[in-house]
Short mmCIF file of C-alpha atoms in Angstrom, two decimals:
data_model
loop_
_atom_site.label_atom_id
_atom_site.label_comp_id
_atom_site.label_asym_id
_atom_site.label_seq_id
_atom_site.Cartn_x
_atom_site.Cartn_y
_atom_site.Cartn_z
CA UNK A 8 73.98 -0.79 13.97
CA UNK A 9 70.55 -1.43 15.37
CA UNK A 10 70.55 -1.86 18.75
CA UNK A 11 67.26 -3.85 18.91
CA UNK A 12 66.78 -7.43 17.62
CA UNK A 13 64.67 -8.10 14.71
CA UNK A 14 61.41 -8.12 16.85
CA UNK A 15 62.70 -5.93 19.63
CA UNK A 16 61.50 -2.79 20.99
CA UNK A 17 62.01 0.43 18.93
CA UNK A 18 60.67 3.83 19.13
CA UNK A 19 58.00 5.45 16.84
CA UNK A 20 60.39 7.87 15.62
CA UNK A 21 63.20 5.33 14.82
CA UNK A 22 60.39 3.06 13.29
CA UNK A 23 59.41 5.94 10.65
CA UNK A 24 62.88 7.36 10.12
CA UNK A 25 63.83 5.39 7.07
CA UNK A 26 60.13 5.18 5.81
CA UNK A 27 58.98 8.68 5.56
CA UNK A 28 59.40 12.21 7.08
CA UNK A 29 55.65 12.08 8.16
CA UNK A 30 54.43 11.84 11.60
CA UNK A 31 55.37 15.48 12.63
CA UNK A 32 53.16 14.99 15.85
CA UNK A 33 55.19 12.15 17.25
CA UNK A 34 57.43 13.12 20.05
CA UNK A 35 61.23 12.36 19.51
CA UNK A 36 62.26 9.69 21.89
CA UNK A 37 65.52 9.16 23.35
CA UNK A 38 67.80 6.25 22.03
CA UNK A 39 66.57 3.05 23.53
CA UNK A 40 69.06 1.49 25.90
CA UNK A 41 70.99 -2.05 25.19
CA UNK A 42 68.19 -4.86 25.60
CA UNK A 43 68.53 -8.38 25.87
CA UNK A 44 67.09 -10.36 22.74
CA UNK A 45 63.49 -10.85 22.87
CA UNK A 46 62.22 -14.39 23.76
CA UNK A 47 60.33 -16.78 21.54
CA UNK A 48 57.17 -15.81 23.70
CA UNK A 49 57.56 -11.98 23.14
CA UNK A 50 58.02 -12.52 19.28
CA UNK A 51 54.90 -14.67 19.14
CA UNK A 52 53.21 -12.04 21.22
CA UNK A 53 54.37 -9.39 18.51
CA UNK A 54 52.96 -11.45 15.57
CA UNK A 55 49.72 -12.08 17.48
CA UNK A 56 49.26 -8.33 18.08
CA UNK A 57 49.85 -7.57 14.41
CA UNK A 58 46.62 -9.42 13.53
CA UNK A 59 44.73 -9.17 16.66
CA UNK A 60 42.36 -6.50 15.57
CA UNK A 61 41.30 -8.91 12.61
CA UNK A 62 40.51 -12.11 14.56
CA UNK A 63 37.26 -10.92 15.35
CA UNK A 64 36.33 -9.52 11.97
CA UNK A 65 37.99 -11.94 9.56
CA UNK A 66 39.81 -14.99 11.18
CA UNK A 67 36.74 -16.33 13.23
CA UNK A 68 33.90 -15.43 11.00
CA UNK A 69 35.33 -16.65 7.81
CA UNK A 70 36.48 -19.80 9.33
CA UNK A 71 33.03 -20.18 10.62
CA UNK A 72 32.10 -19.22 6.73
CA UNK A 73 34.12 -22.11 5.36
CA UNK A 74 33.16 -25.00 8.04
CA UNK A 75 29.71 -23.95 7.71
CA UNK A 76 29.74 -23.91 3.87
CA UNK A 77 31.50 -27.22 3.66
CA UNK A 78 29.19 -29.05 6.17
CA UNK A 79 26.13 -27.67 3.98
CA UNK A 80 27.32 -30.16 1.33
CA UNK A 81 25.00 -29.76 -1.87
CA UNK A 82 23.64 -26.57 -0.86
CA UNK A 83 27.06 -24.97 -1.90
CA UNK A 84 29.27 -27.68 -3.18
CA UNK A 85 29.62 -30.71 -5.28
CA UNK A 86 29.70 -32.84 -2.03
CA UNK A 87 26.57 -34.56 -1.96
CA UNK A 88 27.22 -36.41 1.39
CA UNK A 89 29.33 -34.23 3.59
CA UNK A 90 31.09 -35.97 6.59
CA UNK A 91 30.94 -33.47 9.70
CA UNK A 92 33.76 -35.21 11.40
CA UNK A 93 36.19 -35.34 8.67
CA UNK A 94 35.27 -31.47 7.74
CA UNK A 95 35.75 -30.24 11.43
CA UNK A 96 39.01 -32.05 11.37
CA UNK A 97 40.00 -29.53 8.99
CA UNK A 98 39.02 -26.61 11.30
CA UNK A 99 42.97 -26.19 12.28
CA UNK A 100 43.74 -25.91 8.52
CA UNK A 101 40.91 -23.36 7.68
CA UNK A 102 41.92 -21.32 10.61
CA UNK A 103 45.50 -21.37 9.38
CA UNK A 104 44.66 -20.28 6.07
CA UNK A 105 42.69 -17.51 7.08
CA UNK A 106 45.14 -16.39 9.64
CA UNK A 107 48.25 -16.40 7.15
CA UNK A 108 46.33 -14.32 4.78
CA UNK A 109 45.27 -11.95 7.43
CA UNK A 110 48.88 -11.71 8.76
CA UNK A 111 50.16 -10.65 5.04
CA UNK A 112 47.59 -7.88 4.84
CA UNK A 113 48.35 -6.66 8.26
CA UNK A 114 52.15 -6.65 7.96
CA UNK A 115 51.67 -4.64 4.40
CA UNK A 116 49.38 -2.33 5.85
CA UNK A 117 50.69 -1.31 9.26
CA UNK A 118 54.26 -0.69 7.79
CA UNK A 119 53.05 2.13 5.83
CA UNK A 120 53.74 5.86 7.38
CA UNK A 121 50.07 6.98 7.21
CA UNK A 122 48.91 3.55 9.00
CA UNK A 123 51.59 4.39 11.57
CA UNK A 124 49.80 7.76 11.85
CA UNK A 125 46.45 6.36 12.29
CA UNK A 126 47.44 3.36 14.65
CA UNK A 127 49.23 5.84 16.88
CA UNK A 128 45.88 7.47 17.50
CA UNK A 129 43.27 4.58 17.16
CA UNK A 130 45.34 1.55 17.89
CA UNK A 131 48.35 2.37 20.02
CA UNK A 132 48.83 -1.03 21.26
CA UNK A 133 49.97 -2.60 17.57
CA UNK A 134 53.49 -3.35 17.47
CA UNK A 135 54.74 -0.33 15.41
CA UNK A 136 53.29 2.29 17.41
CA UNK A 137 54.11 0.92 20.64
CA UNK A 138 57.64 0.25 19.62
CA UNK A 139 57.76 -3.65 19.56
CA UNK A 140 58.53 -3.58 16.00
CA UNK A 141 59.95 -0.98 13.37
CA UNK A 142 58.51 -0.70 9.76
CA UNK A 143 61.73 -1.79 8.26
CA UNK A 144 61.39 -4.96 10.43
CA UNK A 145 57.61 -5.53 9.33
CA UNK A 146 58.76 -5.04 5.63
CA UNK A 147 61.18 -8.09 5.85
CA UNK A 148 58.62 -10.13 7.81
CA UNK A 149 56.38 -9.53 4.70
CA UNK A 150 59.11 -10.54 2.36
CA UNK A 151 59.59 -13.84 4.00
CA UNK A 152 56.03 -14.72 4.48
CA UNK A 153 54.73 -14.07 1.32
CA UNK A 154 56.41 -17.09 -0.38
CA UNK A 155 55.73 -19.03 2.83
CA UNK A 156 52.12 -18.28 2.73
CA UNK A 157 51.97 -19.14 -1.14
CA UNK A 158 53.66 -22.71 -0.50
CA UNK A 159 51.25 -23.46 2.57
CA UNK A 160 48.20 -22.57 0.53
CA UNK A 161 49.61 -24.41 -2.58
CA UNK A 162 49.66 -27.42 -0.28
CA UNK A 163 46.51 -27.03 1.80
CA UNK A 164 44.21 -25.36 -0.82
CA UNK A 165 42.95 -22.12 -1.67
CA UNK A 166 45.90 -20.72 -3.37
CA UNK A 167 43.94 -18.88 -6.09
CA UNK A 168 42.18 -16.92 -3.58
CA UNK A 169 45.43 -16.42 -1.80
CA UNK A 170 47.02 -14.83 -4.85
CA UNK A 171 44.13 -12.63 -5.71
CA UNK A 172 44.37 -11.34 -2.17
CA UNK A 173 48.02 -10.59 -2.75
CA UNK A 174 46.90 -8.23 -5.55
CA UNK A 175 43.79 -6.72 -3.56
CA UNK A 176 46.52 -5.88 -0.58
CA UNK A 177 49.03 -4.34 -3.10
CA UNK A 178 46.02 -2.21 -4.50
CA UNK A 179 44.44 -1.38 -1.06
CA UNK A 180 47.78 -0.40 0.69
CA UNK A 181 50.40 0.57 -1.68
CA UNK A 182 48.52 2.08 -4.13
CA UNK A 183 46.21 3.92 -1.94
CA UNK A 184 42.99 2.42 -2.77
CA UNK A 185 41.86 2.64 0.84
CA UNK A 186 42.52 6.23 1.09
CA UNK A 187 41.23 8.15 -1.68
CA UNK A 188 37.49 6.91 -2.14
CA UNK A 189 35.42 5.10 0.42
CA UNK A 190 33.56 3.51 -2.73
CA UNK A 191 37.11 1.88 -3.98
CA UNK A 192 37.82 0.95 -0.05
CA UNK A 193 34.69 -0.85 0.40
CA UNK A 194 34.98 -2.38 -3.13
CA UNK A 195 38.50 -3.65 -2.42
CA UNK A 196 37.51 -5.23 1.09
CA UNK A 197 34.30 -6.62 -0.30
CA UNK A 198 36.31 -8.44 -3.06
CA UNK A 199 38.56 -9.41 -0.24
CA UNK A 200 35.98 -10.88 1.93
CA UNK A 201 34.47 -13.03 -1.20
CA UNK A 202 38.19 -14.20 -1.43
CA UNK A 203 38.28 -15.32 2.16
CA UNK A 204 35.09 -16.80 2.06
CA UNK A 205 35.53 -18.99 -1.17
CA UNK A 206 39.29 -19.84 -0.22
CA UNK A 207 38.14 -20.94 3.62
CA UNK A 208 35.42 -23.08 2.16
CA UNK A 209 37.67 -25.04 -0.45
CA UNK A 210 40.26 -25.66 2.54
CA UNK A 211 37.33 -26.96 4.69
CA UNK A 212 36.15 -29.24 1.84
CA UNK A 213 39.56 -30.67 1.33
CA UNK A 214 42.11 -29.83 -1.59
CA UNK A 215 40.60 -31.15 -4.75
CA UNK A 216 37.83 -32.89 -3.27
CA UNK A 217 34.99 -30.92 -4.30
CA UNK A 218 34.19 -27.74 -5.97
CA UNK A 219 31.68 -24.79 -5.35
CA UNK A 220 28.61 -24.90 -7.29
CA UNK A 221 26.51 -22.07 -8.97
CA UNK A 222 24.42 -21.19 -5.76
CA UNK A 223 27.78 -20.79 -3.98
CA UNK A 224 28.88 -18.21 -6.31
CA UNK A 225 25.52 -16.45 -5.93
CA UNK A 226 25.89 -16.40 -2.13
CA UNK A 227 29.59 -15.05 -2.41
CA UNK A 228 27.98 -12.27 -4.59
CA UNK A 229 25.77 -11.60 -1.84
CA UNK A 230 28.34 -11.68 0.78
CA UNK A 231 30.34 -9.08 -1.29
CA UNK A 232 27.29 -6.76 -1.29
CA UNK A 233 26.89 -7.06 2.19
CA UNK A 234 30.48 -6.14 2.92
CA UNK A 235 30.39 -3.32 0.17
CA UNK A 236 27.27 -1.55 1.62
CA UNK A 237 27.80 -1.92 5.35
CA UNK A 238 31.67 -2.20 6.17
CA UNK A 239 31.93 1.63 6.94
CA UNK A 240 30.60 0.38 10.39
CA UNK A 241 34.01 -0.25 11.20
CA UNK A 242 34.99 3.32 10.20
CA UNK A 243 32.54 4.89 12.96
CA UNK A 244 35.01 4.56 15.93
CA UNK A 245 38.17 5.12 13.81
CA UNK A 246 37.26 8.89 12.77
CA UNK A 247 40.07 10.63 14.58
CA UNK A 248 42.67 8.50 13.27
CA UNK A 249 41.25 8.43 9.71
CA UNK A 250 41.10 12.34 9.63
CA UNK A 251 44.98 12.44 10.81
CA UNK A 252 46.03 10.45 7.81
CA UNK A 253 43.81 12.05 5.18
CA UNK A 254 41.63 8.84 4.44
CA UNK A 255 38.21 9.77 2.92
CA UNK A 256 36.01 7.31 4.76
CA UNK A 257 32.16 7.60 4.40
CA UNK A 258 31.44 9.38 7.73
CA UNK A 259 34.33 11.84 7.10
CA UNK A 260 33.24 12.71 3.69
CA UNK A 261 29.35 12.77 4.23
CA UNK A 262 29.03 13.37 7.73
CA UNK A 263 28.60 11.13 10.92
CA UNK A 264 24.81 11.04 10.80
CA UNK A 265 24.36 10.38 7.10
CA UNK A 266 26.86 7.54 7.60
CA UNK A 267 25.02 5.86 10.49
CA UNK A 268 21.79 5.55 8.15
CA UNK A 269 24.05 3.92 5.32
CA UNK A 270 24.69 1.21 7.77
CA UNK A 271 21.53 0.80 9.79
CA UNK A 272 19.16 0.56 6.30
CA UNK A 273 21.57 -1.82 4.36
CA UNK A 274 21.76 -4.29 7.52
CA UNK A 275 18.05 -4.51 7.84
CA UNK A 276 17.72 -5.16 4.04
CA UNK A 277 20.61 -7.52 3.64
CA UNK A 278 18.93 -9.51 6.83
CA UNK A 279 15.80 -9.76 5.16
CA UNK A 280 17.15 -10.67 1.59
CA UNK A 281 19.41 -13.49 2.92
CA UNK A 282 16.70 -14.93 4.75
CA UNK A 283 14.49 -14.78 1.62
CA UNK A 284 17.36 -16.21 -0.49
CA UNK A 285 17.45 -18.97 1.28
CA UNK A 286 13.86 -19.72 1.58
CA UNK A 287 13.99 -20.34 5.37
CA UNK A 288 11.12 -20.79 7.94
CA UNK A 289 10.21 -18.51 10.53
CA UNK A 290 12.59 -20.11 13.23
CA UNK A 291 15.64 -19.44 11.32
CA UNK A 292 14.76 -15.44 11.21
CA UNK A 293 15.17 -15.03 14.86
CA UNK A 294 18.86 -15.04 15.34
CA UNK A 295 19.84 -12.87 12.25
CA UNK A 296 16.96 -10.82 12.67
CA UNK A 297 17.70 -9.84 16.15
CA UNK A 298 21.45 -9.27 15.79
CA UNK A 299 20.56 -6.87 12.51
CA UNK A 300 18.10 -5.03 14.60
CA UNK A 301 20.46 -4.50 17.31
CA UNK A 302 23.23 -3.50 14.95
CA UNK A 303 20.95 -0.88 13.19
CA UNK A 304 19.71 0.62 16.73
CA UNK A 305 23.01 0.78 18.13
CA UNK A 306 24.41 2.44 15.08
CA UNK A 307 21.72 4.93 15.36
CA UNK A 308 21.80 5.64 18.99
CA UNK A 309 25.21 4.63 20.45
CA UNK A 310 27.34 7.31 18.80
CA UNK A 311 30.48 7.37 21.10
CA UNK A 312 33.69 5.74 20.23
CA UNK A 313 33.32 3.05 22.69
CA UNK A 314 29.71 2.77 21.44
CA UNK A 315 30.84 2.47 17.75
CA UNK A 316 33.63 -0.28 19.04
CA UNK A 317 30.94 -2.48 20.60
CA UNK A 318 28.60 -2.16 17.56
CA UNK A 319 31.43 -3.27 15.25
CA UNK A 320 31.60 -6.49 17.40
CA UNK A 321 27.53 -6.62 16.93
CA UNK A 322 28.20 -6.37 13.17
CA UNK A 323 30.72 -9.27 13.15
CA UNK A 324 28.27 -11.48 15.26
CA UNK A 325 25.40 -10.38 12.71
CA UNK A 326 27.36 -11.58 9.41
CA UNK A 327 28.39 -14.78 11.24
CA UNK A 328 24.52 -15.21 11.83
CA UNK A 329 24.19 -15.24 7.96
CA UNK A 330 27.08 -17.35 7.38
CA UNK A 331 25.05 -20.20 9.15
CA UNK A 332 22.14 -20.01 6.85
CA UNK A 333 23.07 -22.55 4.06
CA UNK A 334 23.84 -25.08 7.01
CA UNK A 335 20.50 -24.45 8.33
CA UNK A 336 19.01 -24.75 5.00
CA UNK A 337 20.66 -28.09 4.43
CA UNK A 338 19.53 -29.67 7.69
CA UNK A 339 16.08 -27.89 7.39
CA UNK A 340 15.92 -29.87 4.16
CA UNK A 341 16.93 -33.16 5.70
CA UNK A 342 14.31 -33.21 8.67
#
């Protein structure tokens, strides 16, 4: 009989006992003492910690993508006259849609033995390595949340993208698509970002109110290309944990210095390519170009773990600035 409640604290050794005999370097901890059931606030904090790391890279940027794309009206959608107040009123739904899909991915990922190895090194504050949650409890949460997320997205929109991300999550985590080849890993991530972007836009537009046009699909393809060719920026700070779990990321396969150039050069290329794609004036070049130069510069110069973590934050601001370009185009045409 377990001594911890469904979202109570457990040891790392106990967490991994029923999942895998891995983690040989994890210290065996004594059995936890009897604890009172966690409060609702404690449970909510546990769920928040599951998704915390992806708020900056997926939830907030992809919510911005959806809202800005819907506000751009005929630039990306069939809506000829977007109503800003109506679209902004859907912001909570877009946030909810994006966060729920991130929750499914993170639960599926963080429950796996190899992920626990990595997180115990790179992100020890996460619920499983910190003992707030066991792998078995995460699996049960995943089982309960998959049908819930499906029903929510069926109601608010973006269901097709959600189902596609269920498949990508399975490929990435359970089939090991993230571990064997950085090319496969970046490809799955790129497709995931495309799904997030498309789904967030559909929810922001309103379920059944409009559809994406041909230019939107071209823009989504460009976003996929950006993610595929630059997402290794997030791997630079995680090399120790990735090495421990045997993940073949680009910096571990080809070396740190080569990996940095594979980030810096594409970042500058995509910055210029996106601005040319939207045929924007010089004023629109300022923010994306400054952020792109900052990411490229920091990637090549600041090579510590802390430096790479801050550079990853800059990458997220940079790609978000690109997400704004269709909106800049729309209001530029209306001036």
